[in-house]
């Protein structure tokens, strides 16, 4: 079986038959798909494995080392992208890891692949096609889907190597208060209160945010007494950002793509969930990862305002979990804490 290529390089297009995989979503989706992508690459060692994904994910895709080539699609949110710029022979195999709707199936079918694996339309004649389950964890969903077609994949095979460069803050407790939507954004004043208390306990704390979140970074760092050397507001390229998380003492965030990067690097983490349950998107069941949530009805993960379940997590609860993760008390294996 092929081993994943070293991070930082992708094989050029060649004459091998192609396995084209569609998963044109975000960073967390990419990393949750690593076990499935790794299984695909190993199951087709004589093929070139190509991932259709947004252009902006290029550095992250290279870092995973699980595909041979990145077929760049438009950065258009979570919508199914056009694949009309595909050139060359039709794929020998096309695999839809994008979702269960007809749009992603049709986008791949338009390329006339010799074989198409898709949740929307099982292969003809399959004796036991996989059924979509809304209550299934994302990593398990796609591994089970592939297993039904004879492609073994382990949902716990999600680790990726750290980048070769140094961390800008090795050994720090890293807070990432941002999120793509307000629904998954815990209040900044609570992050600030937790940051100050962790700092008072003798740990270096840094805050990192993405583009457009500079004010959020300041609103957490200022009240917690953090200076410029401890803030990274949209200033880090992907490899440095990844190194920051890979070499952190602890990573604290909401349910976002960077949380999945902490899981992939094996970095101890505390993740705040709401409106989506950790049973669907949470970390692997290991003692170094703590998922905090307050059970309630599922909400809209793309809503503008913080989800009520997320808001029920108080600063004291998050601080206690963070100190546990830092070693003052060991969380039990596979624990999911409920507020």
Tab-separated table of N, CA and C in Angstrom, residues 21-34 36-37 51-61 70-83 95-101 103-104 119 132 138-139 141-142 180 184 256-257 260 281 302:
chain	number	residue	atom	x	y	z
A	21	UNK	N	-11.643	12.800	-5.735
A	21	UNK	CA	-12.472	12.895	-4.535
A	21	UNK	C	-12.962	14.327	-4.400
A	22	UNK	N	-14.252	14.495	-4.195
A	22	UNK	CA	-14.829	15.818	-3.994
A	22	UNK	C	-15.123	16.020	-2.516
A	23	UNK	N	-14.449	17.009	-1.917
A	23	UNK	CA	-14.761	17.465	-0.556
A	23	UNK	C	-14.391	18.950	-0.493
A	24	UNK	N	-15.180	19.751	-1.161
A	24	UNK	CA	-14.871	21.168	-1.334
A	24	UNK	C	-15.547	21.979	-0.238
A	25	UNK	N	-15.015	21.826	0.989
A	25	UNK	CA	-15.613	22.462	2.158
A	25	UNK	C	-14.540	23.249	2.903
A	26	UNK	N	-14.568	23.284	4.243
A	26	UNK	CA	-13.634	24.091	4.999
A	26	UNK	C	-12.520	23.280	5.629
A	27	UNK	N	-11.706	23.958	6.469
A	27	UNK	CA	-10.557	23.313	7.094
A	27	UNK	C	-10.976	22.154	7.985
A	28	UNK	N	-11.986	22.354	8.832
A	28	UNK	CA	-12.433	21.271	9.698
A	28	UNK	C	-12.942	20.076	8.912
A	29	UNK	N	-13.651	20.349	7.817
A	29	UNK	CA	-14.156	19.260	6.972
A	29	UNK	C	-13.001	18.492	6.344
A	30	UNK	N	-11.997	19.227	5.881
A	30	UNK	CA	-10.823	18.568	5.307
A	30	UNK	C	-10.185	17.633	6.322
A	31	UNK	N	-9.942	18.127	7.534
A	31	UNK	CA	-9.239	17.332	8.537
A	31	UNK	C	-10.097	16.180	9.036
A	32	UNK	N	-11.412	16.381	9.142
A	32	UNK	CA	-12.290	15.270	9.502
A	32	UNK	C	-12.324	14.210	8.404
A	33	UNK	N	-11.993	14.615	7.182
A	33	UNK	CA	-11.964	13.674	6.070
A	33	UNK	C	-10.646	12.960	5.880
A	34	UNK	N	-9.616	13.299	6.682
A	34	UNK	CA	-8.305	12.676	6.509
A	34	UNK	C	-8.360	11.154	6.621
A	36	UNK	N	-10.725	9.091	5.815
A	36	UNK	CA	-11.305	8.568	4.581
A	36	UNK	C	-10.344	8.749	3.409
A	37	UNK	N	-9.731	9.921	3.307
A	37	UNK	CA	-8.787	10.164	2.214
A	37	UNK	C	-7.590	9.230	2.300
A	51	UNK	N	-7.737	15.475	-4.997
A	51	UNK	CA	-8.783	16.041	-4.150
A	51	UNK	C	-9.280	17.350	-4.744
A	52	UNK	N	-10.573	17.408	-5.040
A	52	UNK	CA	-11.206	18.650	-5.480
A	52	UNK	C	-11.634	19.412	-4.235
A	53	UNK	N	-10.992	20.568	-4.001
A	53	UNK	CA	-11.231	21.356	-2.794
A	53	UNK	C	-10.869	22.806	-3.070
A	54	UNK	N	-11.346	23.738	-2.244
A	54	UNK	CA	-11.090	25.156	-2.504
A	54	UNK	C	-9.610	25.495	-2.577
A	55	UNK	N	-9.293	26.449	-3.423
A	55	UNK	CA	-7.904	26.855	-3.621
A	55	UNK	C	-7.260	27.312	-2.316
A	56	UNK	N	-8.044	27.980	-1.462
A	56	UNK	CA	-7.506	28.495	-0.218
A	56	UNK	C	-7.037	27.430	0.750
A	57	UNK	N	-7.434	26.196	0.536
A	57	UNK	CA	-7.007	25.100	1.412
A	57	UNK	C	-5.697	24.460	0.960
A	58	UNK	N	-5.068	25.014	-0.073
A	58	UNK	CA	-3.854	24.396	-0.614
A	58	UNK	C	-2.796	24.068	0.422
A	59	UNK	N	-2.380	25.019	1.272
A	59	UNK	CA	-1.359	24.695	2.270
A	59	UNK	C	-1.785	23.601	3.241
A	60	UNK	N	-3.054	23.606	3.634
A	60	UNK	CA	-3.533	22.570	4.554
A	60	UNK	C	-3.558	21.210	3.878
A	61	UNK	N	-3.952	21.165	2.628
A	61	UNK	CA	-3.980	19.893	1.904
A	61	UNK	C	-2.569	19.338	1.768
A	70	UNK	N	-3.905	18.357	-5.742
A	70	UNK	CA	-5.028	19.215	-5.366
A	70	UNK	C	-5.629	19.807	-6.633
A	71	UNK	N	-6.883	19.470	-6.906
A	71	UNK	CA	-7.621	20.081	-8.008
A	71	UNK	C	-8.396	21.258	-7.429
A	72	UNK	N	-7.965	22.459	-7.742
A	72	UNK	CA	-8.472	23.646	-7.067
A	72	UNK	C	-9.860	24.035	-7.570
A	73	UNK	N	-10.748	24.284	-6.607
A	73	UNK	CA	-12.094	24.753	-6.923
A	73	UNK	C	-12.274	26.144	-6.328
A	74	UNK	N	-13.383	26.784	-6.682
A	74	UNK	CA	-13.655	28.128	-6.185
A	74	UNK	C	-13.905	28.104	-4.681
A	75	UNK	N	-13.465	29.171	-4.008
A	75	UNK	CA	-13.772	29.358	-2.583
A	75	UNK	C	-15.172	29.967	-2.495
A	76	UNK	N	-16.182	29.122	-2.524
A	76	UNK	CA	-17.562	29.617	-2.599
A	76	UNK	C	-18.413	29.124	-1.436
A	77	UNK	N	-17.816	29.119	-0.229
A	77	UNK	CA	-18.567	28.667	0.919
A	77	UNK	C	-18.748	27.167	0.887
A	78	UNK	N	-19.924	26.724	1.228
A	78	UNK	CA	-20.192	25.285	1.283
A	78	UNK	C	-20.977	24.802	0.072
A	79	UNK	N	-21.109	25.654	-0.924
A	79	UNK	CA	-21.841	25.248	-2.128
A	79	UNK	C	-21.008	24.284	-2.963
A	80	UNK	N	-21.679	23.428	-3.693
A	80	UNK	CA	-20.985	22.503	-4.575
A	80	UNK	C	-20.341	23.301	-5.700
A	81	UNK	N	-19.044	23.167	-5.908
A	81	UNK	CA	-18.366	23.971	-6.932
A	81	UNK	C	-18.511	23.353	-8.315
A	82	UNK	N	-18.254	24.157	-9.309
A	82	UNK	CA	-18.168	23.643	-10.666
A	82	UNK	C	-16.867	22.855	-10.827
A	83	UNK	N	-16.955	21.739	-11.534
A	83	UNK	CA	-15.767	20.946	-11.867
A	83	UNK	C	-15.493	20.995	-13.366
A	95	UNK	N	-15.311	9.874	-6.220
A	95	UNK	CA	-15.869	9.590	-4.897
A	95	UNK	C	-16.394	10.884	-4.307
A	96	UNK	N	-17.655	10.870	-3.927
A	96	UNK	CA	-18.312	12.045	-3.365
A	96	UNK	C	-18.239	11.983	-1.844
A	97	UNK	N	-17.342	12.789	-1.251
A	97	UNK	CA	-17.286	12.960	0.199
A	97	UNK	C	-17.804	14.341	0.590
A	98	UNK	N	-18.538	14.971	-0.299
A	98	UNK	CA	-18.997	16.336	-0.063
A	98	UNK	C	-20.280	16.369	0.755
A	99	UNK	N	-21.207	15.486	0.456
A	99	UNK	CA	-22.489	15.467	1.144
A	99	UNK	C	-23.395	14.422	0.544
A	100	UNK	N	-24.665	14.468	0.931
A	100	UNK	CA	-25.597	13.449	0.453
A	100	UNK	C	-26.612	13.992	-0.537
A	101	UNK	N	-26.386	15.200	-1.061
A	101	UNK	CA	-27.331	15.772	-1.999
A	101	UNK	C	-27.019	15.430	-3.435
A	103	UNK	N	-26.555	17.467	-5.940
A	103	UNK	CA	-25.685	18.415	-6.638
A	103	UNK	C	-24.249	17.912	-6.745
A	104	UNK	N	-23.704	17.388	-5.630
A	104	UNK	CA	-22.322	16.906	-5.666
A	104	UNK	C	-22.210	15.647	-6.516
A	119	UNK	N	-23.138	9.020	-1.899
A	119	UNK	CA	-24.259	8.732	-1.001
A	119	UNK	C	-25.620	8.992	-1.634
A	132	UNK	N	-27.447	7.042	4.657
A	132	UNK	CA	-27.052	8.273	5.340
A	132	UNK	C	-27.705	8.316	6.719
A	138	UNK	N	-18.920	12.685	11.850
A	138	UNK	CA	-18.450	12.926	10.497
A	138	UNK	C	-17.325	11.978	10.082
A	139	UNK	N	-16.363	11.749	10.955
A	139	UNK	CA	-15.258	10.845	10.580
A	139	UNK	C	-15.778	9.429	10.360
A	141	UNK	N	-18.843	8.537	9.554
A	141	UNK	CA	-19.761	8.481	8.405
A	141	UNK	C	-19.036	8.090	7.130
A	142	UNK	N	-17.929	8.789	6.846
A	142	UNK	CA	-17.284	8.563	5.558
A	142	UNK	C	-16.460	7.295	5.546
A	180	UNK	N	-16.318	30.955	12.095
A	180	UNK	CA	-16.888	31.451	10.852
A	180	UNK	C	-18.279	32.052	11.049
A	184	UNK	N	-21.176	29.853	16.806
A	184	UNK	CA	-20.138	29.047	17.448
A	184	UNK	C	-19.063	29.912	18.120
A	256	UNK	N	-14.449	24.719	15.711
A	256	UNK	CA	-13.998	25.339	14.470
A	256	UNK	C	-12.940	24.477	13.802
A	257	UNK	N	-12.543	24.873	12.593
A	257	UNK	CA	-11.497	24.156	11.884
A	257	UNK	C	-10.206	24.031	12.663
A	260	UNK	N	-9.943	21.077	14.926
A	260	UNK	CA	-9.617	19.821	14.247
A	260	UNK	C	-8.129	19.724	13.952
A	281	UNK	N	-19.209	16.062	15.744
A	281	UNK	CA	-18.017	16.725	15.228
A	281	UNK	C	-16.892	16.803	16.258
A	302	UNK	N	-24.726	28.065	11.397
A	302	UNK	CA	-24.358	29.226	10.590
A	302	UNK	C	-25.130	30.488	10.995
